[in-house]
């Protein structure tokens, strides 16, 4: 089982210069290779592979640019491999788009491999030497590392094999339902609620102020660079707050529960609602599901995904009576048994009691049932709505023929 690790690097001025040179060489190799590939496509020729591009790079570019020899050879090699993979992904999945040219100081990163050693909070990198990190590193021997730049700070990431494999943790509850939302990030069926930090919304006013300040600065000036750095650091802070809350939530769920029942939400479809898109993106629903999936394998938990059309918010958790629940209503009050509780808590209890053998209508019609389905609602049989529509249409046709015969 592989585990990834990422931490901040504390570089001195010389090491910062070397890191910037490595990122610049990787960016130059990518842009050069992309230009070659685009010309080959325009001429209806076969795209060169990463190996072919590297041979041409050594023969044509490296000899003409001596600063290529100041950095590790791994940086341009890996950039060309990434370029080849980007074209393959574009051909297989057109939605990903065509590879683009890279710009300076935008997602700068490079790849290193070779003799990499770790000692406490220090790591030895090829061509750069011993580098201090912000925390103690795991005592492993990584084969390769990726160094990236974010808000003028450099970060190192690598993956390693977990030995021994993590053992399942003792659980305090067998099964739990989790309902995610905007007002409350997660409401559990045991009554535990995790508040939504709303990091972007809280920092939105300050972010707008910094962005206006950035726009007023003269292009190319040092003040403009300084203002841009302040905006980038605030964006990083917002992201860190959101990820930290999700990590604490997912770790608690997977460590203490054997089965976790969640809804299989269509996050990309939800983001098309422009009224709620900003609030939904600030929650990080997709990241929540992604973290749950890989942490469940660490701690011996099982993730159960309920169909996105399951009416968890419309069913009573006591008597299973179904009623319409608009988003404006935050308290569920059953019209059958009279129970009254929080809307999200009611949904999480329904998720906990969900079973694949229990069939519920997938969409709500005027009768309360899905069109084309026959089911029982509160113990009362309901006729198939499509049959009703056919009968109504047939009666209308008979009436029309009768009316026409009267005028003959």
Short mmCIF file of C-alpha atoms in Angstrom, two decimals:
data_model
loop_
_atom_site.label_atom_id
_atom_site.label_comp_id
_atom_site.label_asym_id
_atom_site.label_seq_id
_atom_site.Cartn_x
_atom_site.Cartn_y
_atom_site.Cartn_z
CA UNK A 1 0.00 0.00 0.00
CA UNK A 2 1.42 3.36 -1.05
CA UNK A 3 1.14 6.50 1.05
CA UNK A 4 1.97 10.04 -0.06
CA UNK A 5 3.70 12.70 2.02
CA UNK A 6 3.98 16.43 1.38
CA UNK A 7 5.64 19.12 3.45
CA UNK A 8 7.13 22.58 3.16
CA UNK A 9 10.83 23.16 2.43
CA UNK A 10 12.91 25.77 4.25
CA UNK A 11 15.33 26.81 1.50
CA UNK A 12 18.16 29.32 1.67
CA UNK A 13 18.82 31.79 -1.14
CA UNK A 14 21.18 29.48 -3.03
CA UNK A 15 18.76 26.58 -2.85
CA UNK A 16 15.87 28.79 -3.96
CA UNK A 17 17.86 29.81 -7.02
CA UNK A 18 18.62 26.17 -7.86
CA UNK A 19 14.96 25.22 -7.43
CA UNK A 20 13.89 28.06 -9.71
CA UNK A 21 16.44 26.95 -12.33
CA UNK A 22 15.13 23.37 -12.23
CA UNK A 23 11.56 24.58 -12.65
CA UNK A 24 12.62 26.87 -15.50
CA UNK A 25 14.39 24.06 -17.37
CA UNK A 26 11.38 21.76 -16.94
CA UNK A 27 9.08 24.50 -18.24
CA UNK A 28 11.38 25.21 -21.21
CA UNK A 29 11.53 21.51 -22.14
CA UNK A 30 7.73 21.24 -21.95
CA UNK A 31 7.14 24.28 -24.15
CA UNK A 32 9.80 23.18 -26.65
CA UNK A 33 8.35 19.67 -26.86
CA UNK A 34 4.79 21.00 -27.17
CA UNK A 35 5.83 23.22 -30.07
CA UNK A 36 7.40 20.22 -31.84
CA UNK A 37 4.27 18.11 -31.32
CA UNK A 38 1.91 20.83 -32.58
CA UNK A 39 3.99 21.26 -35.73
CA UNK A 40 3.88 17.50 -36.30
CA UNK A 41 0.09 17.54 -35.94
CA UNK A 42 -0.24 20.41 -38.42
CA UNK A 43 1.86 18.45 -40.91
CA UNK A 44 -0.23 15.29 -40.29
CA UNK A 45 2.83 13.47 -39.02
CA UNK A 46 3.15 10.95 -36.21
CA UNK A 47 3.65 12.47 -32.78
CA UNK A 48 7.16 11.92 -31.42
CA UNK A 49 7.46 9.94 -28.19
CA UNK A 50 9.12 11.23 -25.03
CA UNK A 51 12.28 9.29 -25.91
CA UNK A 52 12.42 10.84 -29.40
CA UNK A 53 11.91 14.31 -27.99
CA UNK A 54 14.65 13.83 -25.41
CA UNK A 55 17.13 12.72 -28.08
CA UNK A 56 16.38 15.84 -30.09
CA UNK A 57 16.55 17.94 -26.94
CA UNK A 58 20.07 16.72 -26.17
CA UNK A 59 21.24 17.19 -29.75
CA UNK A 60 19.62 20.54 -30.55
CA UNK A 61 18.65 22.42 -27.40
CA UNK A 62 21.00 21.31 -24.64
CA UNK A 63 24.15 22.08 -26.60
CA UNK A 64 22.87 25.55 -27.50
CA UNK A 65 21.76 26.40 -23.94
CA UNK A 66 24.56 25.75 -21.40
CA UNK A 67 22.26 26.51 -18.44
CA UNK A 68 20.70 23.09 -19.04
CA UNK A 69 23.86 21.57 -17.48
CA UNK A 70 23.36 23.48 -14.22
CA UNK A 71 20.38 21.33 -13.23
CA UNK A 72 19.59 17.63 -12.97
CA UNK A 73 18.77 15.80 -16.19
CA UNK A 74 15.63 14.36 -14.54
CA UNK A 75 13.76 17.69 -14.72
CA UNK A 76 13.51 17.95 -18.55
CA UNK A 77 13.12 14.18 -18.98
CA UNK A 78 10.10 13.99 -16.72
CA UNK A 79 8.59 17.10 -18.31
CA UNK A 80 8.65 15.37 -21.70
CA UNK A 81 7.08 12.24 -20.18
CA UNK A 82 4.31 14.36 -18.73
CA UNK A 83 3.81 15.95 -22.16
CA UNK A 84 3.41 12.56 -23.79
CA UNK A 85 0.88 11.52 -21.14
CA UNK A 86 -1.00 14.81 -21.61
CA UNK A 87 -1.47 14.12 -25.33
CA UNK A 88 -2.62 10.55 -24.63
CA UNK A 89 -5.17 11.81 -22.11
CA UNK A 90 -6.37 14.41 -24.59
CA UNK A 91 -6.94 11.77 -27.28
CA UNK A 92 -8.74 9.41 -24.88
CA UNK A 93 -10.69 12.02 -22.90
CA UNK A 94 -11.33 15.11 -25.09
CA UNK A 95 -12.89 16.98 -22.16
CA UNK A 96 -9.43 17.38 -20.63
CA UNK A 97 -8.41 19.70 -23.44
CA UNK A 98 -5.29 20.12 -25.50
CA UNK A 99 -1.97 20.63 -23.66
CA UNK A 100 -1.07 24.30 -23.23
CA UNK A 101 2.15 26.24 -22.99
CA UNK A 102 3.37 26.91 -19.46
CA UNK A 103 4.14 30.31 -18.00
CA UNK A 104 6.65 31.40 -15.41
CA UNK A 105 5.56 31.37 -11.74
CA UNK A 106 2.34 29.50 -12.54
CA UNK A 107 2.34 25.96 -11.08
CA UNK A 108 6.14 25.69 -11.17
CA UNK A 109 7.33 22.17 -10.38
CA UNK A 110 10.02 19.66 -11.27
CA UNK A 111 10.93 16.02 -10.68
CA UNK A 112 14.08 14.52 -9.16
CA UNK A 113 15.33 10.98 -8.73
CA UNK A 114 18.58 9.34 -7.70
CA UNK A 115 20.38 9.23 -4.34
CA UNK A 116 17.80 10.68 -1.95
CA UNK A 117 18.42 10.32 1.77
CA UNK A 118 16.33 11.32 4.80
CA UNK A 119 17.60 12.22 8.26
CA UNK A 120 15.13 13.65 10.76
CA UNK A 121 13.74 16.86 9.26
CA UNK A 122 16.35 17.00 6.49
CA UNK A 123 16.41 15.45 3.04
CA UNK A 124 19.30 15.21 0.59
CA UNK A 125 18.37 16.00 -3.03
CA UNK A 126 20.47 15.61 -6.19
CA UNK A 127 22.17 18.86 -7.28
CA UNK A 128 20.60 20.76 -4.35
CA UNK A 129 22.05 18.96 -1.33
CA UNK A 130 20.68 18.76 2.21
CA UNK A 131 17.44 20.71 2.66
CA UNK A 132 15.54 21.44 5.86
CA UNK A 133 11.83 20.66 6.07
CA UNK A 134 9.10 22.06 8.26
CA UNK A 135 8.44 18.72 10.02
CA UNK A 136 10.00 15.35 10.74
CA UNK A 137 10.06 13.16 7.66
CA UNK A 138 9.12 9.45 7.65
CA UNK A 139 12.14 7.15 7.89
CA UNK A 140 11.90 5.74 4.38
CA UNK A 141 14.00 5.73 1.22
CA UNK A 142 12.01 7.48 -1.54
CA UNK A 143 13.05 6.72 -5.09
CA UNK A 144 11.87 10.05 -6.51
CA UNK A 145 10.38 13.33 -5.34
CA UNK A 146 8.35 16.17 -6.84
CA UNK A 147 9.10 19.73 -5.79
CA UNK A 148 6.45 22.37 -6.45
CA UNK A 149 6.03 26.08 -5.78
CA UNK A 150 2.98 27.66 -4.23
CA UNK A 151 2.66 31.26 -3.06
CA UNK A 152 6.45 31.72 -3.25
CA UNK A 153 7.06 28.69 -0.98
CA UNK A 154 8.50 25.38 -2.11
CA UNK A 155 6.98 22.01 -1.17
CA UNK A 156 8.28 18.47 -1.54
CA UNK A 157 6.11 15.40 -2.04
CA UNK A 158 6.87 11.72 -2.46
CA UNK A 159 5.22 8.35 -1.99
CA UNK A 160 6.44 5.32 -0.09
CA UNK A 161 5.35 1.80 0.79
CA UNK A 162 3.59 1.35 4.12
CA UNK A 163 5.38 -1.37 6.09
CA UNK A 164 3.77 -2.97 7.98
CA UNK A 165 0.34 -2.42 6.50
CA UNK A 166 -2.03 -0.51 8.80
CA UNK A 167 -4.25 -2.69 10.98
CA UNK A 168 -7.96 -1.95 11.47
CA UNK A 169 -8.62 0.31 14.44
CA UNK A 170 -11.14 -0.55 17.20
CA UNK A 171 -14.58 0.81 16.34
CA UNK A 172 -17.03 2.55 18.67
CA UNK A 173 -20.01 2.13 16.33
CA UNK A 174 -20.78 -0.44 13.67
CA UNK A 175 -22.75 1.68 11.19
CA UNK A 176 -23.27 5.40 10.76
CA UNK A 177 -25.04 7.57 8.21
CA UNK A 178 -23.50 10.86 7.11
CA UNK A 179 -25.43 13.65 5.42
CA UNK A 180 -23.28 16.42 3.98
CA UNK A 181 -24.59 19.92 3.49
CA UNK A 182 -23.79 23.62 3.25
CA UNK A 183 -24.92 24.95 6.62
CA UNK A 184 -23.42 21.95 8.45
CA UNK A 185 -20.57 20.18 6.67
CA UNK A 186 -21.57 16.73 7.98
CA UNK A 187 -24.43 15.57 10.19
CA UNK A 188 -24.07 12.04 11.55
CA UNK A 189 -26.87 9.72 12.55
CA UNK A 190 -25.57 9.58 16.15
CA UNK A 191 -26.24 13.32 16.53
CA UNK A 192 -22.67 14.52 15.92
CA UNK A 193 -22.48 17.59 13.71
CA UNK A 194 -19.37 19.06 12.10
CA UNK A 195 -19.77 22.76 11.29
CA UNK A 196 -18.82 24.08 7.89
CA UNK A 197 -15.81 26.38 8.20
CA UNK A 198 -16.89 28.43 5.16
CA UNK A 199 -13.28 29.51 4.66
CA UNK A 200 -13.84 31.21 1.31
CA UNK A 201 -16.97 33.05 2.40
CA UNK A 202 -15.30 34.44 5.53
CA UNK A 203 -12.24 35.60 3.57
CA UNK A 204 -14.18 36.85 0.55
CA UNK A 205 -14.20 40.48 1.63
CA UNK A 206 -10.47 40.54 2.40
CA UNK A 207 -9.74 38.70 -0.85
CA UNK A 208 -11.69 41.29 -2.85
CA UNK A 209 -9.76 44.08 -1.13
CA UNK A 210 -6.40 42.48 -1.97
CA UNK A 211 -7.43 41.83 -5.57
CA UNK A 212 -8.49 45.45 -6.05
CA UNK A 213 -5.18 46.56 -4.58
CA UNK A 214 -3.36 44.26 -7.00
CA UNK A 215 -5.22 45.68 -10.01
CA UNK A 216 -4.25 49.24 -9.08
CA UNK A 217 -0.53 48.51 -9.12
CA UNK A 218 1.53 49.28 -12.20
CA UNK A 219 2.31 46.28 -14.37
CA UNK A 220 5.85 45.01 -13.99
CA UNK A 221 6.47 46.84 -10.70
CA UNK A 222 7.65 45.25 -7.47
CA UNK A 223 4.55 46.50 -5.69
CA UNK A 224 2.39 44.52 -8.12
CA UNK A 225 4.41 41.36 -7.43
CA UNK A 226 4.06 41.92 -3.70
CA UNK A 227 0.30 42.42 -4.00
CA UNK A 228 0.00 39.29 -6.15
CA UNK A 229 1.87 37.31 -3.48
CA UNK A 230 -0.58 38.48 -0.81
CA UNK A 231 -3.50 37.26 -2.91
CA UNK A 232 -1.82 33.88 -3.47
CA UNK A 233 -1.11 33.44 0.24
CA UNK A 234 -4.71 34.16 1.15
CA UNK A 235 -5.90 31.60 -1.40
CA UNK A 236 -3.49 29.08 0.13
CA UNK A 237 -4.81 29.82 3.61
CA UNK A 238 -8.40 29.28 2.46
CA UNK A 239 -7.47 25.95 0.89
CA UNK A 240 -5.56 24.81 3.98
CA UNK A 241 -8.49 25.57 6.30
CA UNK A 242 -10.87 23.59 4.09
CA UNK A 243 -8.54 20.58 3.72
CA UNK A 244 -7.75 20.53 7.44
CA UNK A 245 -11.44 20.33 8.36
CA UNK A 246 -12.03 17.53 5.84
CA UNK A 247 -9.04 15.53 7.10
CA UNK A 248 -10.22 15.71 10.72
CA UNK A 249 -13.75 14.68 9.72
CA UNK A 250 -12.77 11.75 7.48
CA UNK A 251 -10.17 10.45 9.93
CA UNK A 252 -12.71 10.41 12.78
CA UNK A 253 -15.29 8.63 10.63
CA UNK A 254 -13.00 5.89 9.29
CA UNK A 255 -11.21 5.23 12.59
CA UNK A 256 -14.34 4.84 14.72
CA UNK A 257 -16.95 3.27 12.41
CA UNK A 258 -17.09 -0.02 10.51
CA UNK A 259 -19.63 1.04 7.89
CA UNK A 260 -20.09 4.60 6.65
CA UNK A 261 -23.18 5.32 4.53
CA UNK A 262 -23.03 8.40 2.31
CA UNK A 263 -24.93 9.70 -0.70
CA UNK A 264 -23.36 9.40 -4.15
CA UNK A 265 -23.73 13.09 -4.96
CA UNK A 266 -23.35 14.47 -8.48
CA UNK A 267 -21.01 17.30 -7.49
CA UNK A 268 -20.34 18.48 -11.05
CA UNK A 269 -24.08 18.71 -11.68
CA UNK A 270 -24.66 20.57 -8.41
CA UNK A 271 -22.04 23.15 -9.38
CA UNK A 272 -24.16 24.11 -12.40
CA UNK A 273 -26.57 25.80 -10.01
CA UNK A 274 -25.04 29.28 -10.07
CA UNK A 275 -26.89 30.34 -6.93
CA UNK A 276 -25.23 27.66 -4.81
CA UNK A 277 -22.08 26.89 -6.80
CA UNK A 278 -19.80 29.04 -4.63
CA UNK A 279 -21.13 27.57 -1.37
CA UNK A 280 -20.94 24.00 -2.68
CA UNK A 281 -17.37 24.45 -3.93
CA UNK A 282 -16.38 25.89 -0.57
CA UNK A 283 -17.46 22.66 1.15
CA UNK A 284 -15.28 20.29 -0.87
CA UNK A 285 -17.76 17.41 -1.31
CA UNK A 286 -15.62 15.56 -3.85
CA UNK A 287 -12.53 15.82 -1.66
CA UNK A 288 -14.58 14.50 1.27
CA UNK A 289 -15.55 11.39 -0.69
CA UNK A 290 -12.01 10.90 -2.02
CA UNK A 291 -10.46 11.03 1.45
CA UNK A 292 -13.07 8.65 2.85
CA UNK A 293 -12.30 6.07 0.18
CA UNK A 294 -8.55 5.81 0.73
CA UNK A 295 -8.70 6.17 4.52
CA UNK A 296 -11.27 3.39 4.73
CA UNK A 297 -8.66 0.97 3.37
CA UNK A 298 -6.20 2.15 6.02
CA UNK A 299 -8.44 1.73 9.05
CA UNK A 300 -10.60 -1.20 7.98
CA UNK A 301 -13.85 0.62 7.25
CA UNK A 302 -16.41 0.10 4.47
CA UNK A 303 -17.91 2.94 2.43
CA UNK A 304 -21.50 2.40 1.26
CA UNK A 305 -22.71 4.79 -1.44
CA UNK A 306 -26.46 5.30 -1.67
CA UNK A 307 -28.04 6.22 -4.98
CA UNK A 308 -28.23 9.98 -5.44
CA UNK A 309 -31.99 9.77 -6.07
CA UNK A 310 -32.71 8.14 -2.71
CA UNK A 311 -35.16 10.52 -0.94
CA UNK A 312 -33.34 10.67 2.39
CA UNK A 313 -34.62 14.17 3.18
CA UNK A 314 -38.26 13.37 2.32
CA UNK A 315 -38.71 10.18 4.36
CA UNK A 316 -39.59 10.14 8.03
CA UNK A 317 -36.95 8.24 9.98
CA UNK A 318 -39.63 6.85 12.34
CA UNK A 319 -42.60 5.78 10.20
CA UNK A 320 -41.10 6.13 6.66
CA UNK A 321 -43.88 8.49 5.62
CA UNK A 322 -42.82 10.48 2.57
CA UNK A 323 -43.55 14.16 2.07
CA UNK A 324 -42.10 17.01 0.08
CA UNK A 325 -39.33 18.99 1.76
CA UNK A 326 -38.25 22.25 0.07
CA UNK A 327 -34.79 23.56 0.87
CA UNK A 328 -36.24 26.46 2.84
CA UNK A 329 -37.53 24.09 5.54
CA UNK A 330 -34.73 23.15 7.94
CA UNK A 331 -36.92 21.16 10.35
CA UNK A 332 -38.63 17.93 9.35
CA UNK A 333 -42.12 17.60 10.83
CA UNK A 334 -43.82 14.36 9.90
CA UNK A 335 -47.43 14.69 8.80
CA UNK A 336 -48.13 11.09 9.77
CA UNK A 337 -46.59 10.42 13.20
CA UNK A 338 -45.85 14.03 14.20
CA UNK A 339 -42.14 13.56 14.92
CA UNK A 340 -40.10 16.75 14.62
CA UNK A 341 -36.31 16.88 14.21
CA UNK A 342 -33.57 18.56 12.24
CA UNK A 343 -33.71 18.04 8.50
CA UNK A 344 -30.08 16.88 8.16
CA UNK A 345 -30.29 14.59 11.19
CA UNK A 346 -33.40 12.95 9.76
CA UNK A 347 -31.60 12.38 6.45
CA UNK A 348 -28.54 10.86 8.16
CA UNK A 349 -30.74 8.44 10.14
CA UNK A 350 -32.43 7.36 6.91
CA UNK A 351 -29.02 6.78 5.36
CA UNK A 352 -27.97 4.62 8.32
CA UNK A 353 -31.11 2.47 7.96
CA UNK A 354 -30.78 2.23 4.16
CA UNK A 355 -30.79 -1.27 2.71
CA UNK A 356 -30.40 -2.23 -0.97
CA UNK A 357 -33.41 -4.58 -0.82
CA UNK A 358 -35.78 -1.75 0.14
CA UNK A 359 -37.06 -0.09 -3.03
CA UNK A 360 -38.03 3.57 -3.03
CA UNK A 361 -39.22 5.76 -5.91
CA UNK A 362 -36.34 7.56 -7.56
CA UNK A 363 -38.14 10.71 -8.64
CA UNK A 364 -41.09 12.59 -7.18
CA UNK A 365 -44.21 13.18 -9.27
CA UNK A 366 -47.51 14.80 -8.37
CA UNK A 367 -48.62 11.50 -6.82
CA UNK A 368 -45.44 11.19 -4.78
CA UNK A 369 -44.13 8.23 -6.79
CA UNK A 370 -41.76 7.81 -9.69
CA UNK A 371 -43.31 7.66 -13.10
CA UNK A 372 -43.32 4.12 -14.43
CA UNK A 373 -43.04 2.42 -11.03
CA UNK A 374 -45.48 0.70 -8.73
CA UNK A 375 -44.72 0.76 -5.04
CA UNK A 376 -46.35 1.06 -1.65
CA UNK A 377 -46.31 4.36 0.18
CA UNK A 378 -47.35 4.26 3.87
CA UNK A 379 -48.94 0.84 3.35
CA UNK A 380 -51.30 2.05 0.59
CA UNK A 381 -50.95 0.67 -2.92
CA UNK A 382 -50.58 3.31 -5.62
CA UNK A 383 -51.35 2.60 -9.26
CA UNK A 384 -48.74 2.97 -11.94
CA UNK A 385 -48.71 6.57 -13.07
CA UNK A 386 -47.85 5.69 -16.68
CA UNK A 387 -50.96 3.52 -16.91
CA UNK A 388 -53.01 6.43 -15.63
CA UNK A 389 -51.52 8.68 -18.27
CA UNK A 390 -52.33 6.14 -21.02
CA UNK A 391 -55.91 5.76 -19.80
CA UNK A 392 -56.39 9.50 -19.68
CA UNK A 393 -55.03 9.90 -23.18
CA UNK A 394 -57.28 7.11 -24.49
CA UNK A 395 -60.33 8.71 -22.90
CA UNK A 396 -59.46 12.02 -24.54
CA UNK A 397 -59.19 10.31 -27.96
CA UNK A 398 -62.59 8.68 -27.51
CA UNK A 399 -64.10 12.03 -26.62
CA UNK A 400 -62.56 13.62 -29.70
CA UNK A 401 -63.95 10.95 -32.02
CA UNK A 402 -67.35 11.26 -30.43
CA UNK A 403 -67.35 15.02 -30.91
CA UNK A 404 -66.33 14.67 -34.55
CA UNK A 405 -69.10 12.20 -35.26
CA UNK A 406 -71.65 14.69 -33.96
CA UNK A 407 -70.64 17.25 -36.58
CA UNK A 408 -70.88 14.87 -39.56
#
